[in-house]
Short mmCIF file of C-alpha atoms in Angstrom, two decimals:
data_model
loop_
_atom_site.label_atom_id
_atom_site.label_comp_id
_atom_site.label_asym_id
_atom_site.label_seq_id
_atom_site.Cartn_x
_atom_site.Cartn_y
_atom_site.Cartn_z
CA MET A 1 17.34 10.44 22.08
CA ASN A 2 14.36 8.80 20.35
CA ARG A 3 13.22 11.25 17.69
CA LEU A 4 10.11 9.39 16.59
CA ALA A 5 8.94 8.85 20.17
CA ASP A 6 9.58 12.52 20.93
CA LEU A 7 7.25 13.51 18.08
CA LEU A 8 4.53 11.27 19.49
CA SER A 9 4.84 12.55 23.05
CA ARG A 10 4.90 16.13 21.78
CA ALA A 11 1.53 15.49 20.11
CA GLY A 12 0.27 13.92 23.34
CA ARG A 13 1.13 17.09 25.25
CA ASN A 14 0.16 19.72 22.70
CA HIS A 15 -3.21 18.19 21.78
CA ALA A 16 -3.98 16.33 25.02
CA ALA A 17 -7.74 16.91 25.16
CA LYS A 18 -8.38 16.59 21.44
CA THR A 19 -9.77 13.43 19.81
CA ALA A 20 -6.90 11.48 18.28
CA ILE A 21 -8.67 8.32 17.08
CA ILE A 22 -12.28 7.49 16.23
CA TRP A 23 -13.35 3.86 15.80
CA GLY A 24 -17.07 3.49 15.29
CA ARG A 25 -18.64 5.06 18.40
CA ARG A 26 -15.42 4.84 20.39
CA GLU A 27 -13.11 7.84 20.70
CA ALA A 28 -9.70 8.32 22.36
CA THR A 29 -7.88 11.56 23.07
CA PHE A 30 -4.21 12.26 22.45
CA ALA A 31 -3.58 12.15 26.20
CA GLU A 32 -5.21 8.71 26.45
CA ILE A 33 -3.22 7.30 23.52
CA GLU A 34 -0.02 8.78 24.95
CA ALA A 35 -0.57 7.25 28.39
CA GLU A 36 -1.64 3.81 27.14
CA SER A 37 1.24 3.52 24.66
CA ASN A 38 3.66 4.58 27.43
CA ARG A 39 2.26 1.84 29.69
CA LEU A 40 2.60 -0.81 27.00
CA ALA A 41 6.12 0.30 26.05
CA GLN A 42 7.25 0.16 29.67
CA VAL A 43 5.95 -3.39 30.17
CA LEU A 44 7.34 -4.66 26.86
CA SER A 45 10.85 -3.43 27.59
CA GLY A 46 10.58 -4.03 31.35
CA ASP A 47 8.54 -6.89 32.74
CA LEU A 48 8.52 -8.86 29.46
CA GLY A 49 12.23 -8.38 28.96
CA LEU A 50 12.20 -7.38 25.30
CA ALA A 51 15.45 -5.72 24.26
CA LYS A 52 15.99 -2.86 21.84
CA GLY A 53 15.90 -4.24 18.29
CA ASP A 54 13.66 -7.23 19.10
CA ARG A 55 10.94 -7.78 16.51
CA VAL A 56 7.29 -7.57 17.51
CA GLY A 57 4.43 -8.52 15.21
CA ILE A 58 1.04 -6.80 15.05
CA ILE A 59 -1.93 -8.54 13.48
CA LEU A 60 -5.04 -6.51 14.15
CA PRO A 61 -7.86 -5.00 12.13
CA ASN A 62 -8.04 -1.22 11.93
CA ARG A 63 -8.71 -0.31 15.58
CA PRO A 64 -7.12 1.95 18.23
CA GLU A 65 -4.99 -0.85 19.73
CA PHE A 66 -3.05 -1.09 16.47
CA THR A 67 -1.88 2.49 16.83
CA ILE A 68 -1.26 2.16 20.58
CA ALA A 69 0.91 -0.91 19.94
CA ASP A 70 2.64 0.88 17.08
CA TRP A 71 3.55 3.87 19.25
CA ALA A 72 4.64 1.59 22.11
CA LEU A 73 7.10 -0.22 19.85
CA ILE A 74 8.62 3.09 18.76
CA LYS A 75 8.97 4.23 22.37
CA ALA A 76 10.53 0.92 23.45
CA GLY A 77 13.00 0.80 20.54
CA LEU A 78 11.38 -2.36 19.19
CA VAL A 79 11.04 -3.25 15.51
CA ARG A 80 7.49 -3.38 14.17
CA VAL A 81 6.47 -6.27 11.90
CA PRO A 82 2.97 -5.43 10.63
CA ILE A 83 1.00 -8.40 9.31
CA ASN A 84 -1.88 -7.86 6.94
CA PRO A 85 -5.04 -9.43 8.44
CA ARG A 86 -6.03 -10.86 5.04
CA LEU A 87 -3.04 -13.18 4.82
CA ALA A 88 -3.57 -16.93 5.04
CA PRO A 89 -2.27 -18.90 8.07
CA PRO A 90 0.77 -20.33 6.20
CA GLU A 91 1.73 -16.81 5.09
CA ILE A 92 1.41 -15.50 8.65
CA ALA A 93 3.43 -18.43 10.00
CA TYR A 94 6.21 -17.74 7.49
CA ILE A 95 6.49 -14.07 8.52
CA VAL A 96 6.51 -14.96 12.22
CA GLU A 97 9.25 -17.52 11.69
CA ASP A 98 11.35 -15.58 9.20
CA SER A 99 11.38 -12.32 11.20
CA GLY A 100 12.29 -14.12 14.41
CA MET A 101 9.76 -12.00 16.29
CA ALA A 102 9.95 -12.11 20.08
CA ALA A 103 6.32 -11.14 20.63
CA LEU A 104 3.08 -11.05 18.67
CA ILE A 105 0.12 -8.77 19.43
CA TYR A 106 -3.12 -10.02 17.94
CA GLY A 107 -6.88 -9.49 18.02
CA GLY A 108 -9.55 -11.97 18.99
CA GLU A 109 -10.50 -12.35 15.33
CA PHE A 110 -7.21 -14.18 14.80
CA ALA A 111 -7.25 -16.47 17.86
CA GLU A 112 -7.91 -19.57 15.77
CA VAL A 113 -5.20 -18.65 13.27
CA ILE A 114 -2.66 -18.01 16.05
CA GLU A 115 -3.52 -21.35 17.65
CA ARG A 116 -2.98 -23.11 14.32
CA ILE A 117 0.45 -21.60 13.75
CA ARG A 118 1.54 -21.69 17.39
CA SER A 119 3.63 -24.83 16.94
CA GLN A 120 5.48 -23.15 14.05
CA ALA A 121 5.98 -19.83 15.82
CA THR A 122 9.13 -21.03 17.55
CA PRO A 123 10.80 -17.67 18.16
CA VAL A 124 7.77 -16.03 19.81
CA ARG A 125 8.21 -15.73 23.56
CA HIS A 126 5.07 -13.68 24.26
CA LEU A 127 1.62 -13.86 22.65
CA VAL A 128 -0.47 -10.83 23.61
CA ALA A 129 -4.22 -11.09 23.09
CA VAL A 130 -5.97 -7.74 22.73
CA ASP A 131 -9.30 -9.39 23.50
CA ASP A 132 -9.95 -12.42 25.73
CA ALA A 133 -6.64 -14.20 26.35
CA PRO A 134 -6.63 -18.02 26.35
CA ALA A 135 -4.54 -19.98 28.80
CA GLY A 136 -0.83 -19.38 28.32
CA PHE A 137 -1.37 -16.08 26.56
CA LEU A 138 -0.96 -12.56 27.91
CA GLY A 139 -3.95 -10.22 28.16
CA TRP A 140 -3.71 -6.68 26.76
CA ASN A 141 -5.68 -5.05 29.58
CA GLU A 142 -3.60 -6.68 32.32
CA ILE A 143 -0.34 -5.70 30.63
CA VAL A 144 -1.34 -2.10 30.03
CA ALA A 145 -2.68 -1.72 33.57
CA ALA A 146 0.71 -2.76 34.95
CA GLY A 147 2.67 -0.11 33.05
CA ASP A 148 3.72 3.42 33.90
CA PRO A 149 1.77 6.14 32.02
CA GLU A 150 4.77 8.49 32.05
CA PRO A 151 7.14 8.37 29.04
CA SER A 152 10.43 6.50 29.39
CA HIS A 153 11.67 6.28 25.82
CA VAL A 154 14.43 3.87 24.85
CA ALA A 155 17.15 5.78 22.99
CA THR A 156 17.51 4.95 19.29
CA GLU A 157 19.93 5.94 16.54
CA MET A 158 18.85 6.97 13.08
CA GLU A 159 20.32 3.81 11.53
CA ASP A 160 18.56 1.47 13.97
CA PRO A 161 15.89 -0.85 12.47
CA TYR A 162 12.38 0.57 12.57
CA MET A 163 10.25 -1.88 10.59
CA ILE A 164 10.34 -5.13 8.63
CA LEU A 165 7.60 -4.95 6.00
CA TYR A 166 7.09 -8.11 3.99
CA THR A 167 6.60 -7.81 0.25
CA SER A 168 3.55 -9.31 -1.41
CA GLY A 169 5.46 -12.39 -2.53
CA THR A 170 3.92 -12.42 -6.02
CA THR A 171 7.00 -14.18 -7.45
CA GLY A 172 7.82 -16.48 -4.52
CA ARG A 173 8.31 -16.26 -0.78
CA PRO A 174 7.86 -12.69 0.54
CA LYS A 175 10.98 -10.81 1.56
CA GLY A 176 11.21 -8.60 4.63
CA ALA A 177 12.18 -5.05 3.64
CA MET A 178 13.99 -3.64 6.67
CA THR A 179 13.77 0.14 6.95
CA THR A 180 15.44 2.32 9.57
CA VAL A 181 14.40 5.07 11.97
CA ARG A 182 15.89 7.48 9.44
CA SER A 183 13.57 6.12 6.75
CA ARG A 184 10.46 6.74 8.87
CA TRP A 185 11.73 10.21 9.87
CA VAL A 186 12.51 11.23 6.29
CA SER A 187 9.30 9.74 4.86
CA THR A 188 7.24 11.75 7.35
CA PHE A 189 8.62 15.07 6.17
CA THR A 190 8.58 13.95 2.54
CA VAL A 191 4.82 13.51 2.92
CA TYR A 192 4.46 17.06 4.23
CA ALA A 193 6.65 18.53 1.48
CA ASN A 194 5.24 16.63 -1.50
CA GLU A 195 1.99 14.84 -0.76
CA ASP A 196 -0.18 16.67 1.73
CA PHE A 197 0.79 19.37 4.20
CA VAL A 198 -1.23 18.11 7.16
CA HIS A 199 -3.00 20.53 9.52
CA SER A 200 -4.19 19.87 13.07
CA THR A 201 -7.75 20.47 11.81
CA ASP A 202 -7.54 17.55 9.36
CA VAL A 203 -9.49 14.32 9.77
CA MET A 204 -8.15 11.29 7.90
CA LEU A 205 -10.28 8.23 7.17
CA HIS A 206 -8.49 4.87 6.79
CA VAL A 207 -10.08 1.91 5.03
CA ALA A 208 -7.01 0.05 3.76
CA SER A 209 -5.16 -2.06 6.32
CA LEU A 210 -3.03 -0.15 8.81
CA ALA A 211 -0.40 -2.81 8.12
CA HIS A 212 0.15 -1.29 4.68
CA GLY A 213 0.12 2.06 2.84
CA SER A 214 -2.73 3.78 4.65
CA GLY A 215 -1.16 2.93 8.00
CA THR A 216 1.93 4.99 7.21
CA LYS A 217 -0.28 8.08 7.14
CA VAL A 218 -1.52 7.60 10.72
CA PHE A 219 1.85 8.76 12.05
CA THR A 220 2.05 11.83 9.79
CA HIS A 221 -1.40 12.96 10.89
CA TYR A 222 -1.06 12.06 14.56
CA VAL A 223 2.16 14.00 15.15
CA LYS A 224 0.53 17.12 13.63
CA GLY A 225 -2.49 16.83 15.92
CA ALA A 226 -4.94 15.65 13.26
CA THR A 227 -7.65 13.04 13.90
CA ASN A 228 -7.52 9.51 12.45
CA VAL A 229 -10.77 7.63 11.80
CA PHE A 230 -10.94 3.81 11.50
CA LEU A 231 -13.95 1.79 10.35
CA PRO A 232 -14.92 -1.33 12.35
CA GLU A 233 -16.32 -2.80 9.13
CA PHE A 234 -15.99 -1.52 5.59
CA SER A 235 -18.69 -0.98 3.03
CA MET A 236 -19.18 1.87 0.59
CA ALA A 237 -22.16 3.01 2.64
CA SER A 238 -20.21 3.02 5.93
CA TYR A 239 -17.29 4.78 4.21
CA CYS A 240 -19.48 7.58 2.84
CA GLU A 241 -21.40 7.84 6.11
CA ALA A 242 -18.12 8.29 8.03
CA ILE A 243 -16.99 11.07 5.68
CA GLU A 244 -20.26 12.91 6.23
CA ARG A 245 -20.43 12.37 10.01
CA HIS A 246 -16.81 13.26 10.84
CA ARG A 247 -16.30 15.85 8.09
CA VAL A 248 -13.35 13.86 6.80
CA THR A 249 -10.80 15.94 4.90
CA THR A 250 -8.33 13.28 3.77
CA THR A 251 -8.40 9.63 2.76
CA TRP A 252 -6.08 7.06 1.15
CA LEU A 253 -7.45 4.65 -1.43
CA VAL A 254 -6.22 2.05 -3.86
CA PRO A 255 -7.49 2.64 -7.43
CA THR A 256 -9.93 -0.27 -7.15
CA LEU A 257 -11.77 1.50 -4.31
CA ILE A 258 -11.91 4.77 -6.24
CA GLY A 259 -13.62 2.81 -9.01
CA ARG A 260 -16.10 1.31 -6.54
CA LEU A 261 -16.81 4.73 -5.10
CA LEU A 262 -17.54 6.09 -8.58
CA ASP A 263 -19.88 3.17 -9.27
CA PHE A 264 -21.62 3.30 -5.86
CA PRO A 265 -25.27 4.06 -6.75
CA ASP A 266 -26.12 5.70 -3.40
CA ARG A 267 -23.11 8.04 -3.33
CA SER A 268 -25.20 11.15 -3.99
CA GLN A 269 -27.16 10.56 -0.77
CA TYR A 270 -24.09 11.53 1.30
CA ASP A 271 -22.39 14.88 1.81
CA LEU A 272 -18.78 14.28 0.78
CA SER A 273 -17.93 17.96 0.30
CA SER A 274 -15.47 18.04 3.22
CA LEU A 275 -12.92 15.94 1.26
CA ARG A 276 -9.99 18.09 0.21
CA THR A 277 -7.43 15.33 -0.45
CA ILE A 278 -7.76 11.80 -1.82
CA VAL A 279 -4.36 10.11 -1.96
CA TYR A 280 -4.24 7.08 -4.23
CA ALA A 281 -1.48 4.51 -4.58
CA GLY A 282 -0.71 0.80 -4.53
CA ALA A 283 -1.48 0.00 -8.17
CA PRO A 284 -1.76 1.77 -11.55
CA MET A 285 -4.74 4.12 -11.84
CA PRO A 286 -6.42 3.88 -15.26
CA ALA A 287 -6.34 7.36 -16.79
CA GLU A 288 -9.92 7.12 -18.03
CA ARG A 289 -11.28 6.34 -14.56
CA LEU A 290 -9.09 9.08 -13.08
CA ARG A 291 -10.63 11.66 -15.42
CA GLU A 292 -14.07 10.49 -14.31
CA ALA A 293 -13.02 10.78 -10.65
CA ILE A 294 -11.67 14.32 -11.08
CA GLU A 295 -14.84 15.41 -12.85
CA THR A 296 -16.88 13.90 -9.99
CA PHE A 297 -14.91 15.08 -6.93
CA GLY A 298 -12.88 17.99 -8.25
CA PRO A 299 -9.15 18.75 -7.89
CA VAL A 300 -8.59 16.75 -4.70
CA PHE A 301 -6.39 13.91 -5.97
CA VAL A 302 -2.74 13.20 -5.23
CA GLN A 303 -0.96 10.12 -6.56
CA VAL A 304 2.08 8.69 -4.79
CA TYR A 305 4.40 5.94 -5.97
CA GLY A 306 6.65 3.81 -3.83
CA LEU A 307 7.41 0.26 -2.81
CA SER A 308 7.89 -1.69 0.41
CA GLU A 309 11.61 -1.24 -0.22
CA ALA A 310 11.31 2.47 -1.04
CA PRO A 311 8.29 3.69 0.93
CA GLN A 312 5.82 6.26 -0.34
CA PRO A 313 6.20 8.87 -1.49
CA ALA A 314 9.10 8.39 -3.88
CA THR A 315 7.29 10.30 -6.61
CA ALA A 316 4.08 12.33 -6.45
CA LEU A 317 1.55 13.63 -8.95
CA ALA A 318 0.32 16.80 -7.28
CA LYS A 319 -3.22 18.14 -7.32
CA GLU A 320 -2.27 20.81 -9.84
CA ASP A 321 -0.98 18.09 -12.19
CA HIS A 322 -4.40 16.42 -12.37
CA VAL A 323 -5.50 18.38 -15.45
CA VAL A 324 -8.55 17.25 -17.45
CA ASP A 325 -8.91 20.38 -19.59
CA GLY A 326 -5.51 21.54 -20.76
CA THR A 327 -2.86 20.87 -23.37
CA PRO A 328 -2.39 17.29 -24.62
CA GLU A 329 0.89 17.18 -22.69
CA GLN A 330 -0.80 18.25 -19.45
CA MET A 331 -3.70 15.82 -19.83
CA GLY A 332 -1.35 13.02 -20.81
CA ARG A 333 0.37 13.31 -17.43
CA LEU A 334 -2.70 11.81 -15.76
CA ALA A 335 -1.16 8.49 -16.80
CA SER A 336 2.08 9.32 -14.98
CA ALA A 337 3.24 8.66 -11.42
CA GLY A 338 4.34 12.27 -11.07
CA ARG A 339 7.81 13.61 -10.42
CA PRO A 340 10.50 12.65 -7.89
CA CYS A 341 9.83 14.01 -4.42
CA ILE A 342 12.13 16.44 -2.65
CA GLY A 343 15.07 14.44 -1.32
CA VAL A 344 14.51 11.50 -3.69
CA ASP A 345 16.56 10.72 -6.81
CA VAL A 346 15.03 8.69 -9.64
CA ARG A 347 16.74 7.33 -12.75
CA VAL A 348 15.42 5.28 -15.66
CA VAL A 349 18.17 3.08 -17.08
CA ASN A 350 18.77 0.47 -19.76
CA GLU A 351 20.27 -2.99 -19.25
CA THR A 352 23.80 -1.57 -19.15
CA GLY A 353 22.88 0.96 -16.45
CA ASP A 354 22.90 4.02 -18.70
CA GLU A 355 20.07 6.54 -18.43
CA VAL A 356 17.62 6.31 -21.31
CA ALA A 357 16.50 9.24 -23.40
CA ALA A 358 13.11 10.87 -22.75
CA GLY A 359 10.35 8.55 -23.93
CA GLU A 360 12.50 5.41 -23.98
CA ILE A 361 11.67 2.47 -21.72
CA GLY A 362 14.02 1.43 -18.93
CA GLU A 363 14.04 0.23 -15.33
CA VAL A 364 13.30 2.63 -12.47
CA LEU A 365 16.06 3.12 -9.89
CA ILE A 366 15.43 5.06 -6.66
CA ARG A 367 17.87 6.59 -4.20
CA GLY A 368 17.07 8.38 -0.94
CA ASP A 369 17.24 8.17 2.84
CA HIS A 370 13.85 6.46 2.85
CA VAL A 371 15.09 3.40 0.93
CA MET A 372 15.38 0.14 2.88
CA ALA A 373 18.67 -0.88 4.45
CA SER A 374 18.33 -4.52 3.36
CA TYR A 375 16.12 -7.53 2.96
CA TRP A 376 15.97 -9.21 6.36
CA ASN A 377 18.54 -12.02 6.53
CA GLN A 378 18.85 -12.15 2.72
CA PRO A 379 22.23 -10.62 1.76
CA GLU A 380 22.22 -12.10 -1.75
CA ALA A 381 18.74 -10.78 -2.56
CA THR A 382 19.78 -7.41 -1.11
CA ALA A 383 22.87 -7.27 -3.32
CA GLU A 384 20.72 -7.93 -6.39
CA VAL A 385 18.61 -4.81 -5.87
CA LEU A 386 20.82 -2.37 -3.92
CA ARG A 387 23.89 -1.05 -5.71
CA ASP A 388 25.78 2.12 -4.74
CA GLY A 389 22.74 3.34 -2.83
CA TRP A 390 20.35 2.86 -5.75
CA PHE A 391 17.38 0.48 -5.40
CA SER A 392 16.36 -1.43 -8.54
CA THR A 393 12.56 -1.47 -8.48
CA GLY A 394 11.83 -3.98 -11.25
CA ASP A 395 9.38 -1.42 -12.68
CA LEU A 396 9.70 -0.42 -16.32
CA ALA A 397 8.98 3.21 -17.16
CA THR A 398 9.65 6.21 -19.34
CA ILE A 399 10.40 9.70 -18.16
CA ASP A 400 9.50 12.83 -20.10
CA ALA A 401 11.39 16.08 -20.53
CA GLY A 402 9.54 17.57 -17.56
CA GLY A 403 10.68 14.77 -15.23
CA TYR A 404 7.30 12.99 -15.05
CA LEU A 405 7.60 9.25 -14.59
CA PHE A 406 5.32 6.95 -16.59
CA ILE A 407 5.24 3.41 -15.20
CA VAL A 408 4.87 1.05 -18.15
CA ASP A 409 4.77 -2.25 -16.28
CA ARG A 410 6.61 -4.66 -14.04
CA LYS A 411 9.52 -6.39 -15.78
CA LYS A 412 8.00 -9.76 -14.94
CA ASP A 413 4.62 -8.79 -16.47
CA MET A 414 5.98 -7.84 -19.92
CA ILE A 415 4.67 -10.12 -22.68
CA ILE A 416 6.86 -11.23 -25.59
CA SER A 417 4.61 -12.24 -28.48
CA GLY A 418 6.10 -13.11 -31.85
CA GLY A 419 9.32 -11.36 -30.85
CA TYR A 420 7.54 -8.11 -29.96
CA ASN A 421 7.42 -6.62 -26.45
CA VAL A 422 3.87 -5.97 -25.27
CA TYR A 423 3.39 -3.90 -22.14
CA PRO A 424 0.11 -4.97 -20.50
CA ARG A 425 -0.65 -1.59 -19.00
CA GLU A 426 -0.84 0.00 -22.44
CA VAL A 427 -3.47 -2.53 -23.50
CA GLU A 428 -5.31 -2.16 -20.18
CA GLU A 429 -5.54 1.62 -20.58
CA VAL A 430 -7.30 1.12 -23.92
CA LEU A 431 -9.69 -1.46 -22.48
CA TYR A 432 -10.59 0.94 -19.66
CA ARG A 433 -11.89 3.36 -22.28
CA HIS A 434 -14.74 0.94 -22.99
CA PRO A 435 -17.76 2.15 -20.98
CA ALA A 436 -18.57 -1.33 -19.62
CA VAL A 437 -15.13 -2.16 -18.20
CA ALA A 438 -14.71 -1.80 -14.42
CA GLU A 439 -11.44 -3.73 -14.04
CA CYS A 440 -9.11 -5.57 -16.35
CA ALA A 441 -5.75 -7.29 -16.44
CA VAL A 442 -3.74 -8.26 -19.48
CA ILE A 443 -1.50 -11.32 -19.24
CA GLY A 444 0.60 -13.52 -21.49
CA VAL A 445 -0.44 -17.16 -21.86
CA PRO A 446 1.51 -19.91 -23.68
CA ASP A 447 1.12 -20.05 -27.44
CA ARG A 448 2.86 -22.59 -29.73
CA GLU A 449 3.12 -20.15 -32.62
CA TRP A 450 3.76 -16.80 -30.93
CA GLY A 451 5.41 -17.86 -27.67
CA GLU A 452 2.89 -15.88 -25.64
CA ARG A 453 -0.65 -14.86 -26.51
CA VAL A 454 -2.02 -11.52 -25.30
CA THR A 455 -5.05 -12.30 -23.13
CA ALA A 456 -7.38 -9.86 -21.37
CA VAL A 457 -9.29 -10.74 -18.20
CA VAL A 458 -12.22 -8.35 -17.71
CA ALA A 459 -14.81 -7.55 -15.04
CA PHE A 460 -17.73 -5.27 -15.88
CA LYS A 461 -19.38 -2.34 -14.13
CA PRO A 462 -22.77 -3.01 -12.52
CA ASP A 463 -25.49 -3.53 -15.14
CA ARG A 464 -22.99 -3.24 -18.00
CA ALA A 465 -21.57 -5.89 -20.30
CA ALA A 466 -19.87 -6.49 -23.64
CA SER A 467 -18.87 -9.53 -25.68
CA PRO A 468 -15.23 -10.61 -26.05
CA LYS A 469 -15.43 -9.76 -29.75
CA GLU A 470 -16.73 -6.27 -28.97
CA LEU A 471 -13.85 -5.65 -26.56
CA THR A 472 -11.27 -6.80 -29.11
CA GLU A 473 -12.83 -4.62 -31.79
CA HIS A 474 -12.78 -1.70 -29.36
CA CYS A 475 -8.98 -2.08 -29.18
CA ARG A 476 -8.52 -2.39 -32.95
CA GLY A 477 -7.30 0.85 -34.42
CA LEU A 478 -6.05 2.05 -31.05
CA LEU A 479 -3.30 -0.56 -30.75
CA ALA A 480 -0.86 -2.25 -33.09
CA SER A 481 -2.18 -5.60 -34.28
CA TYR A 482 0.37 -7.59 -32.25
CA LYS A 483 -0.88 -5.90 -29.06
CA LEU A 484 -4.54 -6.82 -29.58
CA PRO A 485 -6.03 -9.30 -27.09
CA ARG A 486 -6.20 -12.67 -28.83
CA ALA A 487 -8.51 -13.94 -26.11
CA VAL A 488 -10.82 -12.27 -23.61
CA GLU A 489 -11.86 -13.96 -20.36
CA LEU A 490 -14.89 -12.56 -18.53
CA VAL A 491 -14.97 -12.78 -14.71
CA ASP A 492 -17.08 -11.36 -11.90
CA GLU A 493 -14.06 -10.05 -10.01
CA LEU A 494 -10.29 -10.09 -10.42
CA PRO A 495 -8.15 -11.65 -7.65
CA LYS A 496 -6.31 -9.12 -5.50
CA SER A 497 -3.56 -9.06 -2.92
CA PRO A 498 -4.23 -7.85 0.64
CA ALA A 499 -2.91 -4.46 -0.54
CA GLY A 500 -5.50 -4.29 -3.34
CA LYS A 501 -3.19 -5.10 -6.27
CA ILE A 502 -4.54 -7.32 -9.04
CA LEU A 503 -2.76 -10.68 -8.84
CA LYS A 504 -1.69 -11.41 -12.39
CA LYS A 505 0.28 -14.39 -11.15
CA LYS A 506 -2.99 -16.11 -10.15
CA LEU A 507 -4.49 -15.33 -13.54
CA ARG A 508 -1.47 -16.73 -15.38
CA GLU A 509 -0.94 -19.88 -13.28
CA PRO A 510 -3.73 -22.09 -14.72
CA HIS A 511 -2.55 -21.45 -18.28
CA TRP A 512 1.09 -22.23 -17.55
CA ARG A 513 0.18 -25.33 -15.50
CA ASP A 514 -1.78 -26.61 -18.48
CA ARG A 515 1.25 -26.06 -20.67
CA GLU A 516 3.49 -28.01 -18.28
CA ARG A 517 1.05 -30.93 -18.37
CA GLN A 518 1.12 -30.90 -22.18
CA VAL A 519 4.92 -30.89 -22.22
#
């Protein structure tokens, strides 16, 4: 039995003539996706000799071939290793080498990158070019044409590996979080129960990379017979135009993109009324901007929280929890990550492992069938974060009496200034209340007197600005004096990871390098 493949083939049969994927002007039906993924699966596990459990990388922009390859790997019992297209060549080379992938499927956009890392990609036996294949490479069209369109699924067990997803590597080399077939199975139904009960009439628009959070929602929509829409190129105009043209009902955005959508001056020229669900995740959502978004688009928002090691959704803030006109307690929950999903256990513990009282800060632990089995080939790192089935997230949070989780910050981002703990997110939430602030990040930089100095890095909304002094004064009276930014750096844009998270490590590095030189 191959439960995931059976879900895919069921959708191929039940919705055969319906449009499954839209990419620009190109459309593919469920029957076409089913047949092409069957062909590819048959060749991968047949002619190319890949065995169940072999790792196969995918580095493609958001296009139909990504999904076809994805489904083929499931059907052939192969382990997917999605690679974010925005990674640099050394980062791609590391993932290829570390995962020991047997094959790599890539788009023409990455031909030069693949050629550069080819000498390092020692484990790769087959390089499959989706577009024109250079000498020594396999061509997608030739491979698919040689396969059998009828399903011939390789049997898998629930504990078999499904995916190796590499973490962002913000504190060092990325680690490969290995999740199982059970994790994908459970996460699918957790989405339906807690995040968004998908209907066959839904149309989901993806703008974030299919190699990350948004890509996990393709499966949940496809197996229910819904349509997935990919953009060949992203801009706010093309995003809004696609919503209007395809009557998009659902989309997944990082908070940064919600902010850009709010600030997009031509937004009112498009009919966005078909949107019934906007799922947001991947980074903290400033409560002030969230209120603005709810007032603009209505009660369509759902927040989900999870990690590469404990895939979304682990917790969810439902539509009905997005209250902008209610009791202080209700409105305060806009700053939360919601409550644990059905089938997921969440604890907030102190350094001795005891659960903290409501309102006290501790580390978030998560337990559930969706949690990773291990870090790929890193038993020591696995043992550090997995204990008795509980995954230690490294996120600091409080939990209220109603079970709502409030993420305070990452452990590594906490600032200790003059002996006091400063949680950057608290300062950032206050800065976001200033009408000129579009994005901000609060970091600790070396200080001879205080140990670390609270420093804010700020980017403004279009045609808005403020002085560093004005921003500091804005915070005064809203924060304790030791939490006030002692310095404010103004930038055009904050650096972000391929997943859209603000890279505080890059903001901190110059300051700490300078300190090392002084020492």
